[in-house]
Coordinates of C-alpha atoms and ligand atoms in Angstrom, one line a residue:
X24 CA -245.0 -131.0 -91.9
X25 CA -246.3 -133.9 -89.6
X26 CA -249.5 -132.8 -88.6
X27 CA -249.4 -136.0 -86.1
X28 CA -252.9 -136.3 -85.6
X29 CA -255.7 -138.7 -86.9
X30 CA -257.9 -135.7 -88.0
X31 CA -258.5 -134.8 -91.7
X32 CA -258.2 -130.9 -93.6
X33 CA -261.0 -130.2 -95.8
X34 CA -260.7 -126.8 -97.8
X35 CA -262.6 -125.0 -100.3
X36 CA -261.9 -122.7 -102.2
X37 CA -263.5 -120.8 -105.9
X38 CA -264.5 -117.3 -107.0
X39 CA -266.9 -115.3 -105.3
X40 CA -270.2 -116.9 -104.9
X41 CA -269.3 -120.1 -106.1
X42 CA -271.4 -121.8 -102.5
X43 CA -268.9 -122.4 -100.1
X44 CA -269.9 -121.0 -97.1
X45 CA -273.4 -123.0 -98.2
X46 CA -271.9 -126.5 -98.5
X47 CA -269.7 -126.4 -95.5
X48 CA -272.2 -125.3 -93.5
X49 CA -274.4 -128.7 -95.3
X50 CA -271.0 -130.9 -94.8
X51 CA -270.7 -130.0 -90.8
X52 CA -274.8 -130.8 -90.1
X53 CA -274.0 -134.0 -92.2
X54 CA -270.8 -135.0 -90.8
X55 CA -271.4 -134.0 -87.0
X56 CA -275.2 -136.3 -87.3
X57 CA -272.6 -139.2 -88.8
X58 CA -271.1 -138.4 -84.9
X59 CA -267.8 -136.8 -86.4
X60 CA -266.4 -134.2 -84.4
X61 CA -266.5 -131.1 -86.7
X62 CA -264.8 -127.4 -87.2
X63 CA -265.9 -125.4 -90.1
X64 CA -263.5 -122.6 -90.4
X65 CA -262.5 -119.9 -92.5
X66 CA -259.9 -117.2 -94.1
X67 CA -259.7 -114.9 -93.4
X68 CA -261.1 -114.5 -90.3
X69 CA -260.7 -118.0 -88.5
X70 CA -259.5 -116.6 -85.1
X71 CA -260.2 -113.4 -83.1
X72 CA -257.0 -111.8 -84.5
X73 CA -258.3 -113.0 -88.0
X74 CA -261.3 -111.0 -87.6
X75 CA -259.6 -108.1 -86.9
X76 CA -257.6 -108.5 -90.0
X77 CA -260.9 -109.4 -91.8
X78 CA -262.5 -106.2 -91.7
X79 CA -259.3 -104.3 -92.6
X80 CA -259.0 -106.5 -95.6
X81 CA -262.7 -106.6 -96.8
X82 CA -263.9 -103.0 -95.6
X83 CA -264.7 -101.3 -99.0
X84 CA -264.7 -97.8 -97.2
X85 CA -261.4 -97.9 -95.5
X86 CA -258.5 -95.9 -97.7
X87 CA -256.5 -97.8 -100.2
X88 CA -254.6 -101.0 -99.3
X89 CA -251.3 -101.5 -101.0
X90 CA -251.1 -105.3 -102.4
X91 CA -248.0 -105.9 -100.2
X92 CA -249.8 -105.0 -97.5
X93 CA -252.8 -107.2 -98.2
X94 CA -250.9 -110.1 -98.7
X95 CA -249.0 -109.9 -95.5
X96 CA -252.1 -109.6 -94.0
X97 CA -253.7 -112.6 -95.7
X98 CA -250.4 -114.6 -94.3
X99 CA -250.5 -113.1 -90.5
X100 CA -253.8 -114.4 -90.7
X101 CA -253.3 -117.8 -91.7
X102 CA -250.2 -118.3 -89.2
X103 CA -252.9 -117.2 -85.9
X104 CA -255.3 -119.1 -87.8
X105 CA -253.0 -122.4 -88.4
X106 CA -251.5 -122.6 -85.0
X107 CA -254.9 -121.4 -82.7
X108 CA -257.4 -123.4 -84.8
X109 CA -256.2 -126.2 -87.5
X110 CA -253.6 -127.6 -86.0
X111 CA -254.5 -128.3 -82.7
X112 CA -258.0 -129.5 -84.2
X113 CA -256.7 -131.9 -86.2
X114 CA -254.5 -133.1 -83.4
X115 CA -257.4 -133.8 -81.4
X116 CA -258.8 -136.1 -84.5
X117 CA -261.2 -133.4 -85.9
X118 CA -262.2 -133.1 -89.1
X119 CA -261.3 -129.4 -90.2
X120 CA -263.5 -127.6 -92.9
X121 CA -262.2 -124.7 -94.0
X122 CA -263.3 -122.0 -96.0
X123 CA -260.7 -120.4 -98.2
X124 CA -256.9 -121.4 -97.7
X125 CA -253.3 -121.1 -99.2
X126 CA -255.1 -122.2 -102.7
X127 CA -256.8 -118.6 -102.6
X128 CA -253.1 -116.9 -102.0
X129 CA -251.9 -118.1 -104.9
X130 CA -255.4 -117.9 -107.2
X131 CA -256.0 -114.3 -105.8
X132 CA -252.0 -113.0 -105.2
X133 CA -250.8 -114.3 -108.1
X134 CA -253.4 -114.4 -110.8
X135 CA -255.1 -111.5 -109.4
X136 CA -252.4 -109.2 -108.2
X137 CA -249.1 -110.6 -110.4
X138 CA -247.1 -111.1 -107.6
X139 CA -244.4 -114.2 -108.6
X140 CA -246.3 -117.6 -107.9
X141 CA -241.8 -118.5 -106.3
X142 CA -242.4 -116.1 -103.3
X143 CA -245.7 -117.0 -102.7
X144 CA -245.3 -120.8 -102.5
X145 CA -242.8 -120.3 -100.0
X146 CA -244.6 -117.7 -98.0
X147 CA -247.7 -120.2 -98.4
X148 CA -245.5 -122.7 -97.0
X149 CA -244.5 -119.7 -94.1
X150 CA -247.4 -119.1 -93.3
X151 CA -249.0 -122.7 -93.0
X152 CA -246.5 -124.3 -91.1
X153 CA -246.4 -125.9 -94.0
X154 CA -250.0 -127.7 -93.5
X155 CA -251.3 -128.7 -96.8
X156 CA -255.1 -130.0 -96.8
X157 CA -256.1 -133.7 -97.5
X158 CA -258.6 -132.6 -99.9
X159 CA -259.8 -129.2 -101.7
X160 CA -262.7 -128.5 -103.0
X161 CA -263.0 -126.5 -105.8
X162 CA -266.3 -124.8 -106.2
X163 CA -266.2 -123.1 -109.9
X164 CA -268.9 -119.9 -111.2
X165 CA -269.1 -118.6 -114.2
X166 CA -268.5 -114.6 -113.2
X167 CA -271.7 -113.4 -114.0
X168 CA -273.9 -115.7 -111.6
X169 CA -271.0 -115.7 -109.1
X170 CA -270.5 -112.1 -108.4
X171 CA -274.6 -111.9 -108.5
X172 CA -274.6 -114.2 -105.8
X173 CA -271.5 -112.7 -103.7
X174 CA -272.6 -109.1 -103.9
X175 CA -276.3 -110.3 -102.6
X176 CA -275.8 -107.4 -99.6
X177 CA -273.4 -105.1 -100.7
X178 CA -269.8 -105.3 -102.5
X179 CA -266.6 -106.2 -100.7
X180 CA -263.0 -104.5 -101.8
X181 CA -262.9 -107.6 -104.0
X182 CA -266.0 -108.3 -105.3
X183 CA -265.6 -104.7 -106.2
X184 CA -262.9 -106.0 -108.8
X185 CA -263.1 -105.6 -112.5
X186 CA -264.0 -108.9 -114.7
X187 CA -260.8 -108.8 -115.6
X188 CA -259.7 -109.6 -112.1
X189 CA -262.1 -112.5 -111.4
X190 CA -260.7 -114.1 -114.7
X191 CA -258.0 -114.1 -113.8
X192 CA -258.2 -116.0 -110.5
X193 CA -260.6 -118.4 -112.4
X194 CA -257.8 -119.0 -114.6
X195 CA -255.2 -119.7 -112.3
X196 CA -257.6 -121.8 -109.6
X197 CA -257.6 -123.9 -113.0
X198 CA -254.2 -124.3 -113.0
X199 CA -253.5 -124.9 -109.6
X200 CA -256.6 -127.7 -109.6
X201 CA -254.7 -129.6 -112.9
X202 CA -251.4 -129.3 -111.0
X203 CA -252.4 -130.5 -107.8
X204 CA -255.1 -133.9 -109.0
X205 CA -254.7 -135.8 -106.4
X206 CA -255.9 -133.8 -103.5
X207 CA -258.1 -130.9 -105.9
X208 CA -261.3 -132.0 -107.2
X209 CA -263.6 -129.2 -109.3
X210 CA -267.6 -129.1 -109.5
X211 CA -268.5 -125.8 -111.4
X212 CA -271.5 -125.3 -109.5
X213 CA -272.9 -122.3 -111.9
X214 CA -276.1 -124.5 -113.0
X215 CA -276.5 -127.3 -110.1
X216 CA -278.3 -126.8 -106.8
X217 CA -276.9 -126.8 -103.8
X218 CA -278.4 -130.5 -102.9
X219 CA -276.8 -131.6 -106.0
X220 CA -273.4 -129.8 -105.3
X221 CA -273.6 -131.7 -101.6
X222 CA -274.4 -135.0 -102.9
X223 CA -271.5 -134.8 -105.1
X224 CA -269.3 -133.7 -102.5
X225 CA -270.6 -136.2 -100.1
X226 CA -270.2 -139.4 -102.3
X227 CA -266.2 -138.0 -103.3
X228 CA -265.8 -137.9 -99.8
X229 CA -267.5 -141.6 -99.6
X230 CA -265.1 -142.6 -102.6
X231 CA -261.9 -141.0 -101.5
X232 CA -262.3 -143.3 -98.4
X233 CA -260.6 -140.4 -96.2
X234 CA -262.9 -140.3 -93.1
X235 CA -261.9 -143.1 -90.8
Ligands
Z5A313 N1 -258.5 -113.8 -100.4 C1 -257.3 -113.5 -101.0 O1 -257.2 -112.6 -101.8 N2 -256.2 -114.2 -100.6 C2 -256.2 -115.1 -99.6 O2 -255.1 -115.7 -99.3 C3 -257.5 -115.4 -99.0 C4 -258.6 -114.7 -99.4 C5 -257.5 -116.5 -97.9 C6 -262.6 -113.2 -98.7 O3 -263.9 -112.8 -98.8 C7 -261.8 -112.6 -99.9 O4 -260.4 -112.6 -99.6 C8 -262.0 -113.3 -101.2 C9 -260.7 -113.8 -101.6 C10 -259.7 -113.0 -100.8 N3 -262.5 -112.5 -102.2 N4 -263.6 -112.0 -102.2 N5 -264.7 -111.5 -102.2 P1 -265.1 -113.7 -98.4 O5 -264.7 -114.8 -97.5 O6 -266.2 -112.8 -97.9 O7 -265.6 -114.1 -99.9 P2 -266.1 -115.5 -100.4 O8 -265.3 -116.6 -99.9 O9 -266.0 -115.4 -101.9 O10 -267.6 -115.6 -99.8 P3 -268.9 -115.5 -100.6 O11 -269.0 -114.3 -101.5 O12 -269.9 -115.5 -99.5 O13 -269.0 -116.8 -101.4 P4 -269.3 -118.3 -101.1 O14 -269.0 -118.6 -99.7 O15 -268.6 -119.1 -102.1 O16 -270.9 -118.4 -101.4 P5 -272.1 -118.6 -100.3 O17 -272.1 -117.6 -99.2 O18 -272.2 -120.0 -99.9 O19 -273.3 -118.3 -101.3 C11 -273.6 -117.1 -101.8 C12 -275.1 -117.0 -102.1 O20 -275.4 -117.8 -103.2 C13 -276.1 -117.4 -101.0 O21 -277.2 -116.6 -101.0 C14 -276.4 -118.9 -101.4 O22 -277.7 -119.3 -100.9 C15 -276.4 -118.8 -102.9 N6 -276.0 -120.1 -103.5 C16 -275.0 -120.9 -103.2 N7 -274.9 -121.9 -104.0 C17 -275.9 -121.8 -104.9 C18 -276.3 -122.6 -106.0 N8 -275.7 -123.7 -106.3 N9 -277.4 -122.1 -106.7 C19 -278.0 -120.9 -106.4 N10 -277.6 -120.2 -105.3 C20 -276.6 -120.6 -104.6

């Protein structure tokens, strides 16, 4: 889809505790002092609707979620999220940071939950508006330091996951990052600090020549 706008899509995406939240948060102070008009933004919860859905999704204590469910809910989500925050953002020439996109649908859905990557490309694509980002990153963990990290207050219904689980999405984030190389770049972030993950994202950002 034509996003017609000047803006630019930044998301990032990785296991649990891999720094996300931490570098956007460093990207917006860098970007908005460079006088760039920022939104750092999330899934799920990006919108008021979205974090409603949030809690239903992430609240450990509510009674089981069947996986259909929870993906529907992922993709109701993104379509408030895509048409109340991204696009009109990005129409307005902003740059968009966003934590957690349609990369995590088919990492999480798929590796995690088996459903076929077929159907969830196209409800990726559904669910978008077909929006694809101008550049991903992804933030690799090894499990062990990840989840340590994640679970630093208490464990969400996914964190709560077997190893098994979080392989598995490693695994397929893989894939997805050596099928997409244009716009995907990894930094497995399990032994660098978080100044030395920014100024790596900082000079790709630089290199990539994408802010105008
Ligand atoms: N999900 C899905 O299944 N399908 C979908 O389509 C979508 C999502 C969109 C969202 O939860 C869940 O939904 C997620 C996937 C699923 N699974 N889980 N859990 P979330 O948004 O709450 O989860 P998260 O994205 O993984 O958030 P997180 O656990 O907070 O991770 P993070 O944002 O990557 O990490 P952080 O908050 O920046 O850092 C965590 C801690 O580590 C913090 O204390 C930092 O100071 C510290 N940190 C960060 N970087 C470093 C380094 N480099 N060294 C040392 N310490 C560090």
């Amino acid at each position: 889809m034509d996003k017609t706008n000047n803006g630019m899509f930044i998301t990032f995406e990785g296991p649990e505790g891999s720094g996300k939240t931490t570098q956007i948060n460093q990207l917006d102070s860098y970007l908005s002092e460079m006088g760039y008009s920022v939104v750092s933004t999330r899934e799920p919860g990006g919108t008021g609707v979205g974090c409603s859905i949030r809690e239903i999704l992430l609240n450990p204590d509510l009674p089981p979620i069947q996986t259909r469910t929870e993906l529907l809910l992922f993709l109701a989500d993104r379509a408030q999220h895509v048409q109340e925050v991204i696009l009109p953002s990005l129409a307005m020439g902003k740059i968009v940071l966003c934590d957690r996109y349609t990369d995590s649908t088919v990492a999480y859905q798929v590796g995690g939950r088996d459903f076929s990557e077929e159907l969830i490309v196209t409800l990726n694509e559904f669910s978008s508006y077909s929006v694809v980002p101008d550049l991903t990153f992804m933030l690799d963990v090894d499990y062990k330091i990840g989840i340590k990290r994640a679970t630093r207050n208490f464990a969400d219904r996914f964190e709560k996951e077997k190893k098994s689980f979080h392989d598995k999405i490693r695994k397929k984030y893989h894939e997805i990052a050596k099928n997409n190389p244009d716009r995907m770049v990894v930094i497995d972030t399990t032994v660098k600090s978080i100044v030395d993950i920014q100024d790596i994202i900082r000079s790709i950002i630089t290199e990539k020549k994408i802010l105008r």
